[in-house]
Short mmCIF file of C-alpha atoms in Angstrom, two decimals:
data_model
loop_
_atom_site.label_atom_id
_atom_site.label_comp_id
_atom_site.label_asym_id
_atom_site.label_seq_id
_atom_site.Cartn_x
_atom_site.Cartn_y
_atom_site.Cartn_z
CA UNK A 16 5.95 -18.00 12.33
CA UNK A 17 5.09 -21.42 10.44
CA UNK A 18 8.67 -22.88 9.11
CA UNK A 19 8.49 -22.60 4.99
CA UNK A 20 11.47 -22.47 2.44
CA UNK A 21 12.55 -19.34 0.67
CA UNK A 22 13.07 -18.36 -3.29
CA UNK A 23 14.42 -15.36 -4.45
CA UNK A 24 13.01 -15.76 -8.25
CA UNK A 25 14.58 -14.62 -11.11
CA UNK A 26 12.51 -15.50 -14.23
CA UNK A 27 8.85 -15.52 -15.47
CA UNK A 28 9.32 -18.95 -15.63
CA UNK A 29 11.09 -20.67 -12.68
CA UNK A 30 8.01 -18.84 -10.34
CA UNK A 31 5.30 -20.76 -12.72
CA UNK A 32 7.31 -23.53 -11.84
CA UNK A 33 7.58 -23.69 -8.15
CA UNK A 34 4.23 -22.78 -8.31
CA UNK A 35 3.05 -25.84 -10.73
CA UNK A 36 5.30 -27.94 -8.79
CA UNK A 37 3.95 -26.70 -5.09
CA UNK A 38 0.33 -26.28 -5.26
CA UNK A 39 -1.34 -24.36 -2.99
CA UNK A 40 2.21 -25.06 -0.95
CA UNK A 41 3.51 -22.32 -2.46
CA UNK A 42 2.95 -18.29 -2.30
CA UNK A 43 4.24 -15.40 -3.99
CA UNK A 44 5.69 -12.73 -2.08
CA UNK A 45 6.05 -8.81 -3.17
CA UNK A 46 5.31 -6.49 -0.55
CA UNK A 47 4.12 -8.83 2.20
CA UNK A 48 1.85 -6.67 3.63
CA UNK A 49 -0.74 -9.30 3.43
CA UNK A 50 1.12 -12.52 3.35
CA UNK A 51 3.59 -12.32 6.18
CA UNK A 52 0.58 -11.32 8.69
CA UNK A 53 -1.96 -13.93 7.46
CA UNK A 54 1.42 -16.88 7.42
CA UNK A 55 2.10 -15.31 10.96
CA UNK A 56 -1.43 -15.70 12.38
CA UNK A 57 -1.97 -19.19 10.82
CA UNK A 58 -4.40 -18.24 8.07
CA UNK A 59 -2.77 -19.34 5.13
CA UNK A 60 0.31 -22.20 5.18
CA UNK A 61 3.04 -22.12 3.02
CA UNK A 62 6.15 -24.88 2.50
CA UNK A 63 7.47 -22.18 -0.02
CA UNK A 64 7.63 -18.59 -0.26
CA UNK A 65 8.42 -17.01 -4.08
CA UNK A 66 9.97 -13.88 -3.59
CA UNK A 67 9.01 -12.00 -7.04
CA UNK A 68 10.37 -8.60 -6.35
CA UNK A 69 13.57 -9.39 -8.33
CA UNK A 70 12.19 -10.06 -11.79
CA UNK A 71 12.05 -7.06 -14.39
CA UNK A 72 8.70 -7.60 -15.29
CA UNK A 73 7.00 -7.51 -11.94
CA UNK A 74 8.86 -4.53 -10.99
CA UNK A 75 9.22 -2.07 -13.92
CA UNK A 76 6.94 0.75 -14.49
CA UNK A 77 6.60 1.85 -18.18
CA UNK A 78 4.97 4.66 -19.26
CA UNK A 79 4.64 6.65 -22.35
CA UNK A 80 1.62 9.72 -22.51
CA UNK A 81 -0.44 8.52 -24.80
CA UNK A 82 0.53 4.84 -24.63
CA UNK A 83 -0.19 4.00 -21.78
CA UNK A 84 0.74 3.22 -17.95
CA UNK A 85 1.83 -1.07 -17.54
CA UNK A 86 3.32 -1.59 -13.66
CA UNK A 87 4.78 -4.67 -12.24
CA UNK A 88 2.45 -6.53 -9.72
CA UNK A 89 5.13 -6.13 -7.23
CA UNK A 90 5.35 -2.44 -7.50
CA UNK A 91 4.77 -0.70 -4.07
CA UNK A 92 2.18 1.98 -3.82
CA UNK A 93 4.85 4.99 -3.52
CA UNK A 94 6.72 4.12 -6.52
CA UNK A 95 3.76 4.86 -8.53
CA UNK A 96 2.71 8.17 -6.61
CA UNK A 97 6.49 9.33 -6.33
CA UNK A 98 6.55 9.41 -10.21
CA UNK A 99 5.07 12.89 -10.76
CA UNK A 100 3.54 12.42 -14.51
CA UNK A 101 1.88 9.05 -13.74
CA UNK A 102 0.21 10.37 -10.91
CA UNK A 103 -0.95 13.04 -13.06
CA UNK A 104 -2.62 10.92 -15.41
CA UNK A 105 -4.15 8.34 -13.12
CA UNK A 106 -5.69 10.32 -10.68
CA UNK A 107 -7.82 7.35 -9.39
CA UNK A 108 -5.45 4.91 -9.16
CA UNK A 109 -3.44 7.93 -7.05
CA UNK A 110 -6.36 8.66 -4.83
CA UNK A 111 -5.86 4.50 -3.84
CA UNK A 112 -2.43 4.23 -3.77
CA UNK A 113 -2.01 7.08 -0.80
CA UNK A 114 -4.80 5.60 1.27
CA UNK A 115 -3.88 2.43 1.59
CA UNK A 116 -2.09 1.82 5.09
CA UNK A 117 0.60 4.34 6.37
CA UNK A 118 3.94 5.23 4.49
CA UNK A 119 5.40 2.56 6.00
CA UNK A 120 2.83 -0.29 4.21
CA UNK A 121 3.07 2.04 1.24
CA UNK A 122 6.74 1.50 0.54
CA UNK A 123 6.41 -2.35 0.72
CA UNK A 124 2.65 -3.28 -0.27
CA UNK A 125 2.24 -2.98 -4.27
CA UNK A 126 -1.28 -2.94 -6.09
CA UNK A 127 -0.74 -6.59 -7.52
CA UNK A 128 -0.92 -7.96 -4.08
CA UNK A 129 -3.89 -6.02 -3.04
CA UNK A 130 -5.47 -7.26 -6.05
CA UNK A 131 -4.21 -10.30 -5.23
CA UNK A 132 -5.61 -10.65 -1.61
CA UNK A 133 -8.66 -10.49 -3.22
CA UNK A 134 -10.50 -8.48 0.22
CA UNK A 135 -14.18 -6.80 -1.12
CA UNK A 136 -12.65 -3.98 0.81
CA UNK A 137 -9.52 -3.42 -1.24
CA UNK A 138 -8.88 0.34 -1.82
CA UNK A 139 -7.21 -0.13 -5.47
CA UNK A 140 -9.35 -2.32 -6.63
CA UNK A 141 -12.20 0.51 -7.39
CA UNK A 142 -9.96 2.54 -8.81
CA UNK A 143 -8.32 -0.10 -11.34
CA UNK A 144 -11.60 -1.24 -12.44
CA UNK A 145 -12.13 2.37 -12.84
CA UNK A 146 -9.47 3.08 -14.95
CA UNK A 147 -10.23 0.30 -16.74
CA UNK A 148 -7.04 -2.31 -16.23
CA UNK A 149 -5.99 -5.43 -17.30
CA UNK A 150 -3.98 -8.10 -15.47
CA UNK A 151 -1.71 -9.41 -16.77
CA UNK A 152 -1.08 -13.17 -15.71
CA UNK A 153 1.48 -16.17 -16.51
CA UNK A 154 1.14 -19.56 -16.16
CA UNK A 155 2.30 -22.74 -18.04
CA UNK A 156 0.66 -22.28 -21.10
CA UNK A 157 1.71 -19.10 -21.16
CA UNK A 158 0.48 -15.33 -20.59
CA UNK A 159 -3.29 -14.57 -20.40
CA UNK A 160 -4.97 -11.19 -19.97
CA UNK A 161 -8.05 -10.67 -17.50
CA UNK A 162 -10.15 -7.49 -16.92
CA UNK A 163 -9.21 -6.57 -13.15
CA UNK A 164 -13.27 -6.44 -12.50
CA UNK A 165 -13.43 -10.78 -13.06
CA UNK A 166 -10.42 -10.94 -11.49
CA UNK A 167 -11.78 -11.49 -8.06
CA UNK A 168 -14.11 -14.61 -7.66
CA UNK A 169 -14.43 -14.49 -4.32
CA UNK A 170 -13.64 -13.02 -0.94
CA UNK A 171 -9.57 -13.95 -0.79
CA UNK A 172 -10.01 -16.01 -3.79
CA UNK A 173 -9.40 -15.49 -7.49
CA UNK A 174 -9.25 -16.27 -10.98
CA UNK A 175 -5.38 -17.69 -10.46
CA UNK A 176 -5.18 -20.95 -11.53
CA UNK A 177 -2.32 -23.68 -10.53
CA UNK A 178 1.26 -22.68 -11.58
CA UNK A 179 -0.31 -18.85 -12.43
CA UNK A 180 0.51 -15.11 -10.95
CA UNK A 181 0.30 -12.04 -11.03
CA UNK A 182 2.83 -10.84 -13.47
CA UNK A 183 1.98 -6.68 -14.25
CA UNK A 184 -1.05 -4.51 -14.47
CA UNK A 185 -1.99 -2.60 -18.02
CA UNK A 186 -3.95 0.44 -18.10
CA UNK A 187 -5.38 2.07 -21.13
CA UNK A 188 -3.68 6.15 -21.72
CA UNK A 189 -6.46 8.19 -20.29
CA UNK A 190 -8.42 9.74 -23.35
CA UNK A 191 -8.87 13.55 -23.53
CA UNK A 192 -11.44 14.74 -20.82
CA UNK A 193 -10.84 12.03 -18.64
CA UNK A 194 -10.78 12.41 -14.91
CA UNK A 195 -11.02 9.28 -12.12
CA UNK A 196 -11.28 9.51 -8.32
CA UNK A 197 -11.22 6.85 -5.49
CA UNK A 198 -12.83 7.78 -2.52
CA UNK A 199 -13.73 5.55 0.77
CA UNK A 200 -16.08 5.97 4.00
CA UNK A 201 -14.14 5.49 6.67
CA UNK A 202 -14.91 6.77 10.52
CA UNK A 203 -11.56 8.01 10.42
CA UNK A 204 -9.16 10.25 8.90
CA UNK A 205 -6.96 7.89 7.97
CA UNK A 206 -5.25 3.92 8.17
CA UNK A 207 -8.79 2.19 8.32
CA UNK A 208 -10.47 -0.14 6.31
CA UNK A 209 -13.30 0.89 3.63
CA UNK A 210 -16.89 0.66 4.93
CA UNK A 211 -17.63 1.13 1.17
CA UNK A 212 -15.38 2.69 -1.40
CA UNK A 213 -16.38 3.64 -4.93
CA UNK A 214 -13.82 4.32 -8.15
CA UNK A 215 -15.22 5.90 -10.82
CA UNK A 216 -13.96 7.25 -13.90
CA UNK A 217 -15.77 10.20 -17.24
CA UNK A 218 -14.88 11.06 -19.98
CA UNK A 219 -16.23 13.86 -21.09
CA UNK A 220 -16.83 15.72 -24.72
CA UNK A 221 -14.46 18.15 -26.17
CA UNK A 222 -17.30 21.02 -24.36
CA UNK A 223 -16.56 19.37 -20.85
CA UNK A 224 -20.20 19.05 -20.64
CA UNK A 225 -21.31 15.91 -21.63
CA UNK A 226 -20.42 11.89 -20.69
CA UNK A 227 -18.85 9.98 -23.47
CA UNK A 228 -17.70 7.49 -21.41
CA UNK A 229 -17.62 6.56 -17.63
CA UNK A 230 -16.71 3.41 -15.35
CA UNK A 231 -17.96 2.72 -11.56
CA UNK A 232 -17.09 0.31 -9.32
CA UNK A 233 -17.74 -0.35 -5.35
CA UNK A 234 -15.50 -1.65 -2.99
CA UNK A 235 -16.83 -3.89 0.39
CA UNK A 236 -20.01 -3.79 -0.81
CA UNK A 237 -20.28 -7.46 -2.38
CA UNK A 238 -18.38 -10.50 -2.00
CA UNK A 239 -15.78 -9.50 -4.37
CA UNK A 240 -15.14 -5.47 -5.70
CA UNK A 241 -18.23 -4.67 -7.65
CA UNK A 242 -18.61 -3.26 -11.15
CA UNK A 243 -21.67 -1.81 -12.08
CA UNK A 244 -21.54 -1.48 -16.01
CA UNK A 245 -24.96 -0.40 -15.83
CA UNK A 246 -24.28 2.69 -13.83
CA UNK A 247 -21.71 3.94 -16.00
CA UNK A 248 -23.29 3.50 -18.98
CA UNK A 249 -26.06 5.30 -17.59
CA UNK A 250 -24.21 8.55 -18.03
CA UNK A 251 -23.20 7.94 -21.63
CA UNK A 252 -24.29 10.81 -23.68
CA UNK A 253 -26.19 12.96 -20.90
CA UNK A 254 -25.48 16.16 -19.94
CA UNK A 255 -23.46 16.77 -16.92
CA UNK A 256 -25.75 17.34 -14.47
CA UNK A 257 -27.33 16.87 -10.90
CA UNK A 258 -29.79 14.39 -11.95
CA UNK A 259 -27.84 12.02 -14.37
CA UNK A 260 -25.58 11.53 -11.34
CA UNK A 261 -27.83 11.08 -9.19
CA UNK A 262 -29.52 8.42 -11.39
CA UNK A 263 -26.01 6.43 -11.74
CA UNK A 264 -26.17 6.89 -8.08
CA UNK A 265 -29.05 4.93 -7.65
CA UNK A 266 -28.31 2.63 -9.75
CA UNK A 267 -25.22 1.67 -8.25
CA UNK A 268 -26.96 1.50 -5.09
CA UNK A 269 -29.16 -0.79 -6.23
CA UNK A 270 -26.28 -3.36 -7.44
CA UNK A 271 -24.78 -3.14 -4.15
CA UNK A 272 -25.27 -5.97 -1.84
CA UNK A 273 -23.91 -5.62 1.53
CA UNK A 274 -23.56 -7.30 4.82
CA UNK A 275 -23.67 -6.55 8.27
CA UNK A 276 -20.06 -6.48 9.92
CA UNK A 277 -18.18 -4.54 12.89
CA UNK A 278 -17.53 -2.01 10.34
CA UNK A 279 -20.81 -1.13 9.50
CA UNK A 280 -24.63 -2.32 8.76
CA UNK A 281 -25.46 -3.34 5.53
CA UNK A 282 -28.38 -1.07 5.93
CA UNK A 283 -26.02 1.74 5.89
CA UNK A 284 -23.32 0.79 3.73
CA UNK A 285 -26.25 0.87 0.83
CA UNK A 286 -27.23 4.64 2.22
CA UNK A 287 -23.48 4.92 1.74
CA UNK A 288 -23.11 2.83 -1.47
CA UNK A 289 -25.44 5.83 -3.26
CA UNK A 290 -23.47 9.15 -1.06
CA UNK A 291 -20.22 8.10 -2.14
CA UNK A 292 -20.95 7.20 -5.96
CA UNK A 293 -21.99 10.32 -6.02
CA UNK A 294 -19.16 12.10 -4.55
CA UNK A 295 -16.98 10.02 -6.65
CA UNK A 296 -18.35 10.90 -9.58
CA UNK A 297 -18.47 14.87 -8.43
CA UNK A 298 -14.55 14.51 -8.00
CA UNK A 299 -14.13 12.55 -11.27
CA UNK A 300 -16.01 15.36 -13.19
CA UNK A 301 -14.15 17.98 -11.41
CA UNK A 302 -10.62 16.53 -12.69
CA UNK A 303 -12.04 15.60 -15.80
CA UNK A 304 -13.26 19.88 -16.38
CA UNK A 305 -9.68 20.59 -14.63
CA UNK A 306 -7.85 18.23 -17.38
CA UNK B 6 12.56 -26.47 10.58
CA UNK B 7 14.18 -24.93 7.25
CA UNK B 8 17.83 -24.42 7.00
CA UNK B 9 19.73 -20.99 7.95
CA UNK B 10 20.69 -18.51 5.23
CA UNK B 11 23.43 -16.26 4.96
CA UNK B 12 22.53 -12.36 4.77
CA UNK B 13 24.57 -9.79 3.92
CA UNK B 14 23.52 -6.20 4.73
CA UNK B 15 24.39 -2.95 5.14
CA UNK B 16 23.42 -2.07 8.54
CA UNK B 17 23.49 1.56 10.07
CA UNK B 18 27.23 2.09 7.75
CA UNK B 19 28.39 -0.88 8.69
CA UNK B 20 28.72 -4.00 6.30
CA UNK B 21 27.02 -7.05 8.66
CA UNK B 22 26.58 -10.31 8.01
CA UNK B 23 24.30 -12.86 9.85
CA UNK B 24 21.99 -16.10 9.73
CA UNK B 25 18.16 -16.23 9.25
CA UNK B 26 15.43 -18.90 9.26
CA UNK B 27 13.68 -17.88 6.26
CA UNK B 28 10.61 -17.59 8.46
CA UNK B 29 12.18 -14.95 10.83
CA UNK B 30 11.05 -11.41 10.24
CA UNK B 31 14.29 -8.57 9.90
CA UNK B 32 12.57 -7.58 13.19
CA UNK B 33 13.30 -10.41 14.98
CA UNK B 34 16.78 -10.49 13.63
CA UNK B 35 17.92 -6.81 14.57
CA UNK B 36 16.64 -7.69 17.85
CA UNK B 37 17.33 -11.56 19.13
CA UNK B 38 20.17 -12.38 16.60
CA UNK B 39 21.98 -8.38 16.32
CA UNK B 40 20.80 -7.20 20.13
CA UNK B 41 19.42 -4.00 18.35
CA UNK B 42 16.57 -4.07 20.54
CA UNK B 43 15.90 -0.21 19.64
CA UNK B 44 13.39 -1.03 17.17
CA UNK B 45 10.48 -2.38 19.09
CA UNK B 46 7.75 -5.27 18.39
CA UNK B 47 4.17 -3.94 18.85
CA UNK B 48 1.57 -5.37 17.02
CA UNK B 49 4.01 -7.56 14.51
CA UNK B 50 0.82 -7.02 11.54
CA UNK B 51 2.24 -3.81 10.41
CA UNK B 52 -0.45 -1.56 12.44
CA UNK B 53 1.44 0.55 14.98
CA UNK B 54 4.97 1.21 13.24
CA UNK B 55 6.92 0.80 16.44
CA UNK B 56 9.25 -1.18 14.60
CA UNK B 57 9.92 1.25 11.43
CA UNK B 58 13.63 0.96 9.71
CA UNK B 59 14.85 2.85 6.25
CA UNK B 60 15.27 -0.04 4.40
CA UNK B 61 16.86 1.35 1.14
CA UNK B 62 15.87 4.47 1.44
CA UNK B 63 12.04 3.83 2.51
CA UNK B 64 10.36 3.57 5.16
CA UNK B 65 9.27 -0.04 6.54
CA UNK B 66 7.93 -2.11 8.94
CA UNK B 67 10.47 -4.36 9.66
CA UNK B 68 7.55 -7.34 11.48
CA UNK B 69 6.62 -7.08 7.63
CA UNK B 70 10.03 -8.07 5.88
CA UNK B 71 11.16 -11.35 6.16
CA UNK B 72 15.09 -11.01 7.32
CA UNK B 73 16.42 -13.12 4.13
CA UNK B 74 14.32 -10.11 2.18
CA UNK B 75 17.09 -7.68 3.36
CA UNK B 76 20.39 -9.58 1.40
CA UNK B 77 22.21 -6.95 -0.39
CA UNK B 78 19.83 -3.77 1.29
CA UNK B 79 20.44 -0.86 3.31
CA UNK B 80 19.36 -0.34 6.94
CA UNK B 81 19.42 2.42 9.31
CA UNK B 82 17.56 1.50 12.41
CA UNK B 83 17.10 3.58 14.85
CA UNK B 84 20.32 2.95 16.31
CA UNK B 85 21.96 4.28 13.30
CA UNK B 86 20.07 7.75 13.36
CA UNK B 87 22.56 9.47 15.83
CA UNK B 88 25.57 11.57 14.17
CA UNK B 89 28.94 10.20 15.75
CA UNK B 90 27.59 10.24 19.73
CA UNK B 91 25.55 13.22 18.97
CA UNK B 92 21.84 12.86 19.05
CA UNK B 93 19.69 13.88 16.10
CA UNK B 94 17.98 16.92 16.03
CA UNK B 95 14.87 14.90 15.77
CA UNK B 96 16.01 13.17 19.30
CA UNK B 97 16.91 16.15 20.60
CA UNK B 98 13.65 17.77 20.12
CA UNK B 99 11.95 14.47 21.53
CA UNK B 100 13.61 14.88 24.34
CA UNK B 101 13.28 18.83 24.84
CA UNK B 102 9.26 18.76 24.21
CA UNK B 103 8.65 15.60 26.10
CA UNK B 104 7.37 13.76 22.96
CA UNK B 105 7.07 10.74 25.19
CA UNK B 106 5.96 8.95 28.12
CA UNK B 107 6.66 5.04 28.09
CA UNK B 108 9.01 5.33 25.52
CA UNK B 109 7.91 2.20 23.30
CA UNK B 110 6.59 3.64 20.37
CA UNK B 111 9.49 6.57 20.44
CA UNK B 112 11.96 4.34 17.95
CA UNK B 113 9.40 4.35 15.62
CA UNK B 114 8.11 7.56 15.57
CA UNK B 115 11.94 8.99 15.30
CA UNK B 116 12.34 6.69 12.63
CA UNK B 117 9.54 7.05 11.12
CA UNK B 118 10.35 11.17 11.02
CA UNK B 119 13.82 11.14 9.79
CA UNK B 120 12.35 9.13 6.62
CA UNK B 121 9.80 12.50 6.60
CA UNK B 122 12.70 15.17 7.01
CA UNK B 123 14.78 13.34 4.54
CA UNK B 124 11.81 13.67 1.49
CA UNK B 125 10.54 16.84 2.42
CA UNK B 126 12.37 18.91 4.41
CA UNK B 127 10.21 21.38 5.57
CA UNK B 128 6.77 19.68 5.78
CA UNK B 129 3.60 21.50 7.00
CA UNK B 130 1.64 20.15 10.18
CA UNK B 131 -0.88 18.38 8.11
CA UNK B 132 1.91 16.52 6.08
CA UNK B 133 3.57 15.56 9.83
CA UNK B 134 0.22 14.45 11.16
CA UNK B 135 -0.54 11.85 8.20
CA UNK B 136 2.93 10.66 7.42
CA UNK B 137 3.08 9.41 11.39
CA UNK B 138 -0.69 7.95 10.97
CA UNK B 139 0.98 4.40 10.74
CA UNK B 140 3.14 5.03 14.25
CA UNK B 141 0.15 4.67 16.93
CA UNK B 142 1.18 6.25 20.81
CA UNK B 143 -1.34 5.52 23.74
CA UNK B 144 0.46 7.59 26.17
CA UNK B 145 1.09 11.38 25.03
CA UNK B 146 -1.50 12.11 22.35
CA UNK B 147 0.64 13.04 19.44
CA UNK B 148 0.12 16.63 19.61
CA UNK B 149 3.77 17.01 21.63
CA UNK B 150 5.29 14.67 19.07
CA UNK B 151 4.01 16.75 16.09
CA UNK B 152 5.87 20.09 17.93
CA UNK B 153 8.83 17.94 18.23
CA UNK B 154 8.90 16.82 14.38
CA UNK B 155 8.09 20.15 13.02
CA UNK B 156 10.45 22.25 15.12
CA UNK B 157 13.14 19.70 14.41
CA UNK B 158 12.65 20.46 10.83
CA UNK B 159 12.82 24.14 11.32
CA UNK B 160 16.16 23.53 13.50
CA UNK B 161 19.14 24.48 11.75
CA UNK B 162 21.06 21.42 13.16
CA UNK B 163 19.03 19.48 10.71
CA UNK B 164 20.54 21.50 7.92
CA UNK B 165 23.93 20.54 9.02
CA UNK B 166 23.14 16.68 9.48
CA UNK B 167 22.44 16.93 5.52
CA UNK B 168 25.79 18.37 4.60
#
């Protein structure tokens, strides 16, 4: 591997920093899932490497029903679904967090860094869009929030400026009647990448019949993890039914842009795009009655 | 080239101390620096698992941690998984169901199973089968190293390597 310099950080602070002072010299390191294999194979160079797994606020997890869930960026996957009432109450971001890699990546890789690798095929990102998140980011002027659906620009890039990263991720206390799900196509059962994924969140009325609310997003899809407002909203205030999923189906469908690639054709990832909204949304509803 | 730095570890019991580029992965370390060669380099992108330590408790890759991540940690390799000269159960049941052929991937896998056994005891097939979905075998075809896994956990040797 390519020679670089090694920080173990301990403050909010001393990482924005390194990082004003390095540039694009520099990378931040929590699970390493991503970054070790992409320094390895000579796709990204680093002089320094910011080890952020030591500061409190990249790895605490707070939660409080009701309040709501924050979690460091450098939080691996199983600390989340090890924690018996979070997983509970964040169904979709569950549904991610066990799918992405084996055990093995799940004990290192955390959801900040998935985010943060930026891939249209990221398994949280779907969900965290879906359960509406925030990132939470530092830099030198200080902290700034972003919703996690414009936090991706591009494919590997994002809305991280010089001397910023990826400090925690906020999510809202799911309302009464809420239920979220993450699902992916894969042509496996398991440790494969997403020929499309779709998060989606409802909330539904006190009756358990009808949308008040509800969230969708596609993963590998587009050239960054794709949120369809528009198909969501499309829901609000109809019955829960065949058709009004079906619609929000479509419509997501329609938003999605693929591309050819080993992993699939585009032509079928948009057949796909409109299958798995739907069973998304099926499961969301399901957990949502179940709730 | 950057300079060396000093790591301290806990390694299979023992308290070890060594040198690391801050490049090298705890992989490399274990097995050029340490001659623990038991844990084996496969893919070194975190795909096949044939290099899988307990690193605090949880289950790793070690071609994914950088050696100078593992100052102050725990690590049982599989080296350390044997109870003073006495195999495992785990290895013993390896060894009785011929849950191998080449032997390469057979570190991980055993590693990779005693994290299993050591959060849930008594896990059903379908548990076994996904937990090891990050430990990839081309010789046998899993289906011998499943039996192994699961009649380890029933063996009540295992109970005693818990007391």
């Amino acid at each position: 591997m390519q020679a670089f310099d090694y920080v173990r950080a301990s403050s909010v602070d001393e990482v924005v920093s390194l990082l004003a002072q390095n540039g694009d010299q520099a990378r931040v390191l929590s699970g390493g899932t991503d970054l070790l294999v992409a320094l390895r194979e000579g796709r990204r160079q680093a002089k320094l490497v910011i080890d952020v797994k030591g500061l409190a606020e990249t790895s605490r997890i707070d939660y409080a029903p009701g309040k709501g869930l924050t979690f460091g960026a450098a939080v691996p996957c199983h600390r989340l679904y090890d924690n018996a009432e979070i997983a509970a109450a964040y169904p979709g971001l569950m549904d991610a967090a066990t799918l992405i890699g084996g055990v093995q990546i799940q004990g290192r890789a955390s959801m900040g860094g998935n985010l943060c690798n930026a891939s249209p095929a990221a398994d949280s990102i779907p969900a965290l869009i879906a359960h509406s998140a925030i990132a939470v980011i530092a830099g030198p002027s200080g902290t700034r929030e972003v919703p996690v659906e414009e936090f991706c620009i591009a494919p590997g890039r994002t809305q991280l400026q010089n001397g910023e990263f990826l400090v925690s991720l906020r999510v809202p206390a799911p309302a009464p009647g809420f239920g979220a799900a993450y699902l992916r196509f894969i042509p496996r059962n398991e440790m494969d990448i997403a020929v499309v994924g779709v998060g989606a969140s409802v909330t539904l009325d006190e009756s358990r019949t009808t949308f008040v609310a509800a969230r969708i997003a596609l993963g590998a899809v587009a050239p960054t993890p794709l949120y369809v407002a528009e198909a969501g909203a499309s829901l609000v205030g109809k019955k829960v039914s065949a058709e009004a999923i079906e619609e929000a189906a479509k419509i997501a469908q329609a938003a999605a842009r693929p591309i050819t690639d080993m992993r699939g054709t585009a032509e079928f990832r948009k057949h796909l795009s409109a299958v798995m909204t739907r069973r998304t949304l099926e499961k969301a509803i399901a957990r949502a009655k179940a709730a | 080239m950057s300079n060396k730095v000093r790591v301290q570890t806990k390694l299979n019991g023992h308290d070890v101390e060594f040198l690391a580029e801050p490049r090298q992965s705890l992989l490399e370390v274990l097995r050029d620096t340490l001659n623990l060669t038991g844990a084996k380099e496969g893919c070194n992108n975190g795909n096949c698992g044939a290099c899988n330590v307990i690193m605090n408790g949880v289950l790793v890759n070690s071609c994914l941690v950088l050696a100078v991540e593992a100052d102050g940690a725990e690590v049982t390799t599989i080296e350390g998984i044997s109870l003073a000269g006495e195999l495992h159960p785990l290895q013993k049941k390896f060894l009785e169901h011929a849950a191998l052929q080449c032997g390469i991937c057979t570190p991980g896998f055993i590693v990779s199973a005693k994290a299993l056994l050591d959060k849930h005891p008594d896990p059903t097939e379908h548990e076994v089968r996904m937990w090891l979905s990050g430990n990839l075998c081309r010789c046998t075809g899993y289906d011998k190293i499943v039996r192994a896994v699961l009649d380890a956990a029933d063996s009540p040797e295992l109970e005693a390597t818990r007391a």
